[in-house]
CSV table of C-alpha atoms in Angstrom, one decimal:
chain,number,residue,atom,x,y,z
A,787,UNK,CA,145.0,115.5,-53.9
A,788,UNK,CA,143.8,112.2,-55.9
A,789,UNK,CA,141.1,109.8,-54.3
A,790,UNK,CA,142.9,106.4,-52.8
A,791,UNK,CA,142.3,103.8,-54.5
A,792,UNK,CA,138.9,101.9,-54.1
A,793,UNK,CA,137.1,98.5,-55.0
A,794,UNK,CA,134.5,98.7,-57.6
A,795,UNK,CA,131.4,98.9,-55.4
A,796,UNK,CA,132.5,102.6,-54.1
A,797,UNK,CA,133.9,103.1,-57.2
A,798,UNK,CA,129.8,102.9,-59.0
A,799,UNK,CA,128.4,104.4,-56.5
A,800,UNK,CA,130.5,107.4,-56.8
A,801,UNK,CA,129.5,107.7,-60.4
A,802,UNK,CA,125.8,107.6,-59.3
A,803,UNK,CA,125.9,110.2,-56.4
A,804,UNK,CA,127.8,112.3,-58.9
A,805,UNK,CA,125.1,112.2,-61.2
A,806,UNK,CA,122.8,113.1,-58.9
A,807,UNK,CA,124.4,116.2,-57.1
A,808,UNK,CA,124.6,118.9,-60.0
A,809,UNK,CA,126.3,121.2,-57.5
A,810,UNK,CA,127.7,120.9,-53.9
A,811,UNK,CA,125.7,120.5,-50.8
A,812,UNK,CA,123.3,118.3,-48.9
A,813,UNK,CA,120.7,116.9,-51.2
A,814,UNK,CA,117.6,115.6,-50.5
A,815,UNK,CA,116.3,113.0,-52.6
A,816,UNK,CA,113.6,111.0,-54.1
A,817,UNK,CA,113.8,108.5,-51.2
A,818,UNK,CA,112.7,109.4,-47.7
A,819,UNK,CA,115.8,109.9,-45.2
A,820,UNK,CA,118.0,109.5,-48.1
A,821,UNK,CA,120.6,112.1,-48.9
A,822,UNK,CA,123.4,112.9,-51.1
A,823,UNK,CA,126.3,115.1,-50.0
A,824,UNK,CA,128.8,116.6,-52.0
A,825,UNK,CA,131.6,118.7,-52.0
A,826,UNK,CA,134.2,119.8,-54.5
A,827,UNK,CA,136.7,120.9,-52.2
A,828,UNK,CA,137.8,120.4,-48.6
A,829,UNK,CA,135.9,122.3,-46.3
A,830,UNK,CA,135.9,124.4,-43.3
A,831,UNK,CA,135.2,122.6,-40.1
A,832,UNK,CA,131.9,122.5,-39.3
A,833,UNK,CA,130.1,122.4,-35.9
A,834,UNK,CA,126.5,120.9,-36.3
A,835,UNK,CA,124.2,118.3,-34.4
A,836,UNK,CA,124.2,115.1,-35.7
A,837,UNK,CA,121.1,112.5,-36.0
A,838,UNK,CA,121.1,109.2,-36.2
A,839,UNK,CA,122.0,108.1,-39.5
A,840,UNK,CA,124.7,105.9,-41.3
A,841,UNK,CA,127.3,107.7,-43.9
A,842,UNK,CA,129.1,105.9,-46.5
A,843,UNK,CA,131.5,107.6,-48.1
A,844,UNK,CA,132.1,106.4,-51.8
A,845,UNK,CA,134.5,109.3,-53.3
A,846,UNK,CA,137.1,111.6,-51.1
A,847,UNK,CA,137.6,111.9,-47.3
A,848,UNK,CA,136.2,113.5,-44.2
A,849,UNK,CA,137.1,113.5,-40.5
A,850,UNK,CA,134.7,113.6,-37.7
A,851,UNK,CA,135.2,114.5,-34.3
A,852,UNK,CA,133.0,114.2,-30.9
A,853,UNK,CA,134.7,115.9,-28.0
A,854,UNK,CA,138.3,115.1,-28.2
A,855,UNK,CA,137.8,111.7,-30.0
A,856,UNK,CA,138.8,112.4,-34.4
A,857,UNK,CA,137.1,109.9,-36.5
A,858,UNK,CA,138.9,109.9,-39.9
A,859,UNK,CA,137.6,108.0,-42.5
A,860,UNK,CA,137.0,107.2,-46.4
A,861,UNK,CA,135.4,104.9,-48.6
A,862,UNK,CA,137.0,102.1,-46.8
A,863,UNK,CA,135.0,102.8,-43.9
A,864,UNK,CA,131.2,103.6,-42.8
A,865,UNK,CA,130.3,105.7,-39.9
A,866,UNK,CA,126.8,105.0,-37.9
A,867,UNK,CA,126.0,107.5,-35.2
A,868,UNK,CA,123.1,106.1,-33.0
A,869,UNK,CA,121.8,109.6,-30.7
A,870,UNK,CA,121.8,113.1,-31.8
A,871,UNK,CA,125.7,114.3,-31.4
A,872,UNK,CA,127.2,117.5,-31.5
A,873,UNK,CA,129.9,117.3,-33.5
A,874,UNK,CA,132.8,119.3,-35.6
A,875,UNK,CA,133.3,117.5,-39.3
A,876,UNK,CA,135.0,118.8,-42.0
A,877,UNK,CA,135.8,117.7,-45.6
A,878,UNK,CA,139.8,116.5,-46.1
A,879,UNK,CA,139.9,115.6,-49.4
A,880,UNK,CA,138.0,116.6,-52.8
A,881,UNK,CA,138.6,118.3,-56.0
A,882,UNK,CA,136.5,119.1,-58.6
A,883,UNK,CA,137.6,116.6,-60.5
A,884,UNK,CA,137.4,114.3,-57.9
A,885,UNK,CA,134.5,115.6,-55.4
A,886,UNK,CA,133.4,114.5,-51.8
A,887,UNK,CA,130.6,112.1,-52.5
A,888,UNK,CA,128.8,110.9,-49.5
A,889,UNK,CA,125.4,108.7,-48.6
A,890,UNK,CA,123.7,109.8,-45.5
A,891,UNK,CA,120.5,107.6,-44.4
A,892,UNK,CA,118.9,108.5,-41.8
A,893,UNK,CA,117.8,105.8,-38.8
A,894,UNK,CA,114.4,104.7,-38.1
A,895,UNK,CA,114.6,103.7,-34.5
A,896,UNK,CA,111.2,101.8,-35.0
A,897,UNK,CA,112.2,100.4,-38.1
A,898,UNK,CA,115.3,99.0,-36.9
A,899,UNK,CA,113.7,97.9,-33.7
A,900,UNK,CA,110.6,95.7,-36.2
A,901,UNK,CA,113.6,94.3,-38.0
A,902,UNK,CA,115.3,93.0,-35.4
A,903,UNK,CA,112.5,91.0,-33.6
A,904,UNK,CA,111.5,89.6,-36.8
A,905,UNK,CA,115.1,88.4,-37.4
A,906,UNK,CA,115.8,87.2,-34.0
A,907,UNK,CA,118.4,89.3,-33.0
A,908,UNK,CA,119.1,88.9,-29.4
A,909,UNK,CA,119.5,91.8,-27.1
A,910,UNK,CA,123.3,93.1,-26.3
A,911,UNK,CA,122.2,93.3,-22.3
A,912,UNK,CA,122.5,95.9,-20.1
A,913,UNK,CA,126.2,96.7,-20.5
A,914,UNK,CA,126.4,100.1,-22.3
A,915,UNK,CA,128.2,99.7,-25.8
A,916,UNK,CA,130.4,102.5,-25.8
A,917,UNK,CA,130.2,106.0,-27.4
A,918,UNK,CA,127.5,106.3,-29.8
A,919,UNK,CA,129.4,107.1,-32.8
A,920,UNK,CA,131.3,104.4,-34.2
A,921,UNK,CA,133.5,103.3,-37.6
A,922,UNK,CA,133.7,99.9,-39.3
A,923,UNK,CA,134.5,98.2,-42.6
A,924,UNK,CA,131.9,99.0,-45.4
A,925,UNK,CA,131.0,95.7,-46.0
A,926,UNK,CA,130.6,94.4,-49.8
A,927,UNK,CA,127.0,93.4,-49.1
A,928,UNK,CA,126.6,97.2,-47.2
A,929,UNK,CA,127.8,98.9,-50.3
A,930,UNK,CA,126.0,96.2,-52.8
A,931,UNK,CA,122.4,97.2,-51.2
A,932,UNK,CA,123.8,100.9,-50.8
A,933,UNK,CA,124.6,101.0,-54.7
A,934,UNK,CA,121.2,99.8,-55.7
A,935,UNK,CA,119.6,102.0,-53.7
A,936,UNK,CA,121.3,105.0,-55.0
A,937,UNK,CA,120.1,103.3,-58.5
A,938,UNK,CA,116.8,103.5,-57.6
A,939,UNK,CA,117.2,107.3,-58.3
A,940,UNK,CA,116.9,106.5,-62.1
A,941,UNK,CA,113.6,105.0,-62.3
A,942,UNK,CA,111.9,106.8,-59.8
A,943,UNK,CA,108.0,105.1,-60.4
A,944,UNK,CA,110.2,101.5,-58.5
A,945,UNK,CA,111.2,103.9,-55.5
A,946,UNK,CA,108.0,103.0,-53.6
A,947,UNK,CA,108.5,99.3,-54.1
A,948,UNK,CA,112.1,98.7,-53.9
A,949,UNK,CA,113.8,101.8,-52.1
A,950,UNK,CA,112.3,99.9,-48.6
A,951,UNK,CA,113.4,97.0,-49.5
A,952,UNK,CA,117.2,98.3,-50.2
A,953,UNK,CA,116.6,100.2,-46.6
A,954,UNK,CA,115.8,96.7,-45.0
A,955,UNK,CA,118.6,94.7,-46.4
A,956,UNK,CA,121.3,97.6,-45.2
A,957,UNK,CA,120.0,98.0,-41.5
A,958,UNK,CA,119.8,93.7,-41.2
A,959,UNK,CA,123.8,94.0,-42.6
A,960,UNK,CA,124.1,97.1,-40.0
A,961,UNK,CA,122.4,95.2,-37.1
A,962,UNK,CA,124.7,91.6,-37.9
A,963,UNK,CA,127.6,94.1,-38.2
A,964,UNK,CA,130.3,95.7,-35.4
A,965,UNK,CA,127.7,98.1,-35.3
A,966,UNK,CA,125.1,95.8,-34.0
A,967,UNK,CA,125.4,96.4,-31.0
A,968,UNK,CA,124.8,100.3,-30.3
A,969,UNK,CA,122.2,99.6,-33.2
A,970,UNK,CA,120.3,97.4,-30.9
A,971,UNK,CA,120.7,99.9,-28.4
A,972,UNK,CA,118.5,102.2,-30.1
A,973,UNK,CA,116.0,99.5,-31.3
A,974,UNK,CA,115.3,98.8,-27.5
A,975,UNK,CA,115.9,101.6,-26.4
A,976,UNK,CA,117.6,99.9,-23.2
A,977,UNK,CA,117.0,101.4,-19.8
A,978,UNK,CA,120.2,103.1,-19.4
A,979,UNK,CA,120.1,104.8,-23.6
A,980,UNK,CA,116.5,105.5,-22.9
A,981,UNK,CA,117.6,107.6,-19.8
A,982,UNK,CA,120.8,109.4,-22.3
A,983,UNK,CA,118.0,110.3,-24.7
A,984,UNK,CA,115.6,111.6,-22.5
A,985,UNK,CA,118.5,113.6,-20.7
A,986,UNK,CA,119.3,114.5,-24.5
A,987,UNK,CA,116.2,115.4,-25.4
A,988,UNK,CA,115.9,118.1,-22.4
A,989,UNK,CA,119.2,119.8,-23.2
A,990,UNK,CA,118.1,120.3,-27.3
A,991,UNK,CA,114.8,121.7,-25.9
A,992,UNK,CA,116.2,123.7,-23.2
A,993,UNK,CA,119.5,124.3,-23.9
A,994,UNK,CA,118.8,128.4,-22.9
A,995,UNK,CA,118.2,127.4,-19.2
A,996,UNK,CA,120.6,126.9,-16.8
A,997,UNK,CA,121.3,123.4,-16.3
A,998,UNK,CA,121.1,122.4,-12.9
A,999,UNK,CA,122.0,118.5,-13.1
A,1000,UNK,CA,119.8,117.6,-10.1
A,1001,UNK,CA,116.8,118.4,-12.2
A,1002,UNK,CA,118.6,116.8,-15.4
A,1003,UNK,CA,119.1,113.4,-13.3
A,1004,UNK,CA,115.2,113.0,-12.1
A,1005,UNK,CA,114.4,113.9,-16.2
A,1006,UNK,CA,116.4,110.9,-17.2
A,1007,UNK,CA,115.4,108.5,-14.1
A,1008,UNK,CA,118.7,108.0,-12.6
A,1009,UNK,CA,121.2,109.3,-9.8
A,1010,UNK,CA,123.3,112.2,-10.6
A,1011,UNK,CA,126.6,110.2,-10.4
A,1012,UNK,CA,124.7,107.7,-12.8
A,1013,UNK,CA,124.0,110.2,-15.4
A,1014,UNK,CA,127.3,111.8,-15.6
A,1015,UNK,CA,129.4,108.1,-16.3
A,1016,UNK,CA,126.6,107.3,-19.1
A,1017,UNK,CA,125.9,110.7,-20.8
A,1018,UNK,CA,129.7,110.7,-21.0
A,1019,UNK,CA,130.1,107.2,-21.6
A,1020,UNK,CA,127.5,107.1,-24.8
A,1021,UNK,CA,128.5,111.0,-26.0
A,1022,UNK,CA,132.1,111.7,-25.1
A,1023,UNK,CA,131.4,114.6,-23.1
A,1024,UNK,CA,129.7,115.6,-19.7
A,1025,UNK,CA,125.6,117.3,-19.8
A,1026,UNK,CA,127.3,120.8,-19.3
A,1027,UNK,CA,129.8,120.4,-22.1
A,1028,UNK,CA,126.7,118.9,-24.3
A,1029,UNK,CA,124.7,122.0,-23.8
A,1030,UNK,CA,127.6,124.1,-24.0
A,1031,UNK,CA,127.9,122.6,-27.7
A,1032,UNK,CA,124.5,123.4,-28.4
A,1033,UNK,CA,124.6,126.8,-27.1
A,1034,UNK,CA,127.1,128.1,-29.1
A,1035,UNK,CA,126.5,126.7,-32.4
A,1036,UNK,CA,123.0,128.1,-32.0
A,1037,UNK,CA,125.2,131.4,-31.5
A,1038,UNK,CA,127.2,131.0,-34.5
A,1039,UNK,CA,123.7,130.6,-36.6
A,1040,UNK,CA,122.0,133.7,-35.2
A,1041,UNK,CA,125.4,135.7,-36.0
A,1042,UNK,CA,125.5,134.2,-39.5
A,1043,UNK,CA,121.9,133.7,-40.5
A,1044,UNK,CA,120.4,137.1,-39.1
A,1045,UNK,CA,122.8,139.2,-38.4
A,1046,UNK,CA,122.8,139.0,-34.3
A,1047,UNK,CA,125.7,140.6,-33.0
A,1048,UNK,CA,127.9,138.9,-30.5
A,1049,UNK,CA,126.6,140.0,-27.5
A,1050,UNK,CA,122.5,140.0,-28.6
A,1051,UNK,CA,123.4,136.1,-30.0
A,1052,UNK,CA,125.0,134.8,-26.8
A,1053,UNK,CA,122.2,136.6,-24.4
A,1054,UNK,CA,119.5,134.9,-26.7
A,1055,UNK,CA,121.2,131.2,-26.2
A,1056,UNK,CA,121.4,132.0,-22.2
A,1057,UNK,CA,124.8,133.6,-21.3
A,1058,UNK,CA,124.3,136.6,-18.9
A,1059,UNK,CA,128.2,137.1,-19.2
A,1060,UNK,CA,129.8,138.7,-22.5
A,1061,UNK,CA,133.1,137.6,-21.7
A,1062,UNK,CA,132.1,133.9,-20.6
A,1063,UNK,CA,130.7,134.0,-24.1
A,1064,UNK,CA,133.7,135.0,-26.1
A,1065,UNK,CA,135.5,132.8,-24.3
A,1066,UNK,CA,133.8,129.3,-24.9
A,1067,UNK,CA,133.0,130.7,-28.3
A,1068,UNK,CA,136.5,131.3,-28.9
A,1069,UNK,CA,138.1,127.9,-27.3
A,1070,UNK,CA,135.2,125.9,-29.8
A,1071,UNK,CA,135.3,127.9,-33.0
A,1072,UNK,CA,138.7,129.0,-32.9
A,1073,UNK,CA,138.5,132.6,-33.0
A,1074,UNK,CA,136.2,135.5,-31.7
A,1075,UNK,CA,132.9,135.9,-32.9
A,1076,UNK,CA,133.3,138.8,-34.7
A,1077,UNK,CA,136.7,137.2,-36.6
A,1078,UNK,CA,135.1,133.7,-36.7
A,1079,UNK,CA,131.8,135.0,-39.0
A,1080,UNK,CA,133.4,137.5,-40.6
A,1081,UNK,CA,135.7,134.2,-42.1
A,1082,UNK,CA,133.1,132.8,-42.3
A,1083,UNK,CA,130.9,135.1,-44.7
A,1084,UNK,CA,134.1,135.5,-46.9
A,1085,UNK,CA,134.3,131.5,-47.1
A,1086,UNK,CA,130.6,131.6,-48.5
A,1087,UNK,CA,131.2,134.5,-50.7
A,1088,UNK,CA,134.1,133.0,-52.1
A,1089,UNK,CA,132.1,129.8,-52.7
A,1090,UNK,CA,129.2,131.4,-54.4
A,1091,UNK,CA,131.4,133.8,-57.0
A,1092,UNK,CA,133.0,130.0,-58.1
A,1093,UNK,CA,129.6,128.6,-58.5
């Protein structure tokens, strides 16, 4: 499938991610929480936790989705996600001739929250802004400061000096943007957010245990009724289907990455029942676990033997 048709800007800095992703994969590069992602064909789904960060795509699609919500989009668009998210995504469209090319930079809530006192940006007040992952227009002057910080890559001794300053100009443009608002969010860290993330925070570091939202709702600060509208206003899904999430994609990486078997992985991420397991594995990944990893392992073995 061919790449639609783009301006120039995505069309330049598709040649420079290109040139810096010999092979496919998440790249780290020369500039901190920058990374280049690239794929030469579309991809399985896949289940992950996702950080704050803001993605521009500039070559080949992807679709995102939190809970039941699907975020489709392409170099047209640029996705921001403002808390850690479990989410599925998955690669739609790239060829080797035409690969998946992708920007990831991840946010600095501190940053972003210096940067918007010293431009004056008022505060959103205390209305929450909705679920914290979010699509808009990539913006000429977003992919202008995005395509000159990729350029940086090519003189690496001006990295120090001007990869901060790229940085700056691209969060003022993401603050000023339809994004602003859940960006401003996180640079205050607003009462009700800062209760989410605390809330979130707990589940990623005790995800094992079994949740008892009373306990949860004293964590964050806030009535139990109170936690369950804004955890499921800001994340698209309730504190039990959040830590369900992480539970089982914390499975899926002991049965992959060591070898756990089905019933030793699920134990280990705190189900006492077997069955309960395979079932919420099954309804999430789409298959046992046993089926599910054994796909899996030939999907990767397939991609190394074309590497």
């Amino acid at each position: 499938m061919m790449a639609h048709p783009t301006p120039k800007q995505p069309a330049e800095l598709a040649r420079l991610l290109e040139r810096h992703t010999p092979a496919d994969g998440v790249h780290e590069s020369a500039i901190p929480r920058v990374f280049l992602i690239r794929a030469s064909r579309p991809s399985e789904p896949i289940h992950a936790l996702h950080e704050p960060a803001l993605c521009i795509i500039a070559q080949g699609r992807k679709q995102v989705m939190l809970a039941d919500q699907l975020f489709p989009y392409g170099p047209e668009q640029c996705l921001v996600v403002s808390v850690d998210l479990p989410v599925t995504g998955q690669v739609t469209e790239a060829t080797p001739g035409a690969p998946y090319l992708c920007l990831r930079v991840d946010l600095d809530p501190g940053q972003l929250s210096a940067l918007m006192l010293e431009a004056s940006l008022e505060p959103t007040g205390r209305r929450s802004p909705g679920p914290a992952m979010s699509l808009s227009p990539a913006e000429p002057a977003l992919l202008d400061a995005a395509t000159r910080l990729v350029r940086l890559l090519d003189t690496p001794r001006d990295i120090p000096f001007l990869a901060p300053l790229c940085i700056r100009e691209m969060l003022y443009r993401l603050l000023s943007s339809e994004h602003g608002a859940r960006l401003r969010h996180i640079a205050l860290a607003q009462e009700r957010l800062d209760s989410v993330n605390r809330a979130i925070t707990w589940l990623k570091h005790h995800y094992t245990e079994p949740l008892r939202i009373e306990k949860l709702a004293r964590v964050a600060h806030m009535s139990t009724s109170a936690l369950h509208h804004h955890f499921k206003s800001i994340t698209a899904m309730s504190p039990l289907q959040y830590q369900k999430h992480l539970r089982l994609q914390e499975a899926r990486r002991l049965m992959l990455g060591q070898a756990l078997d089905a019933a030793s992985a699920g134990h280990s991420v705190g189900y006492e029942s077997p069955s309960q397991f395979n079932r919420e594995y099954s309804r999430l990944f789409g298959a046992p676990p046993a089926r599910d990893i054994a796909r899996l392992r030939s999907t990767l073995q397939e991609g190394n033997a074309s590497t």
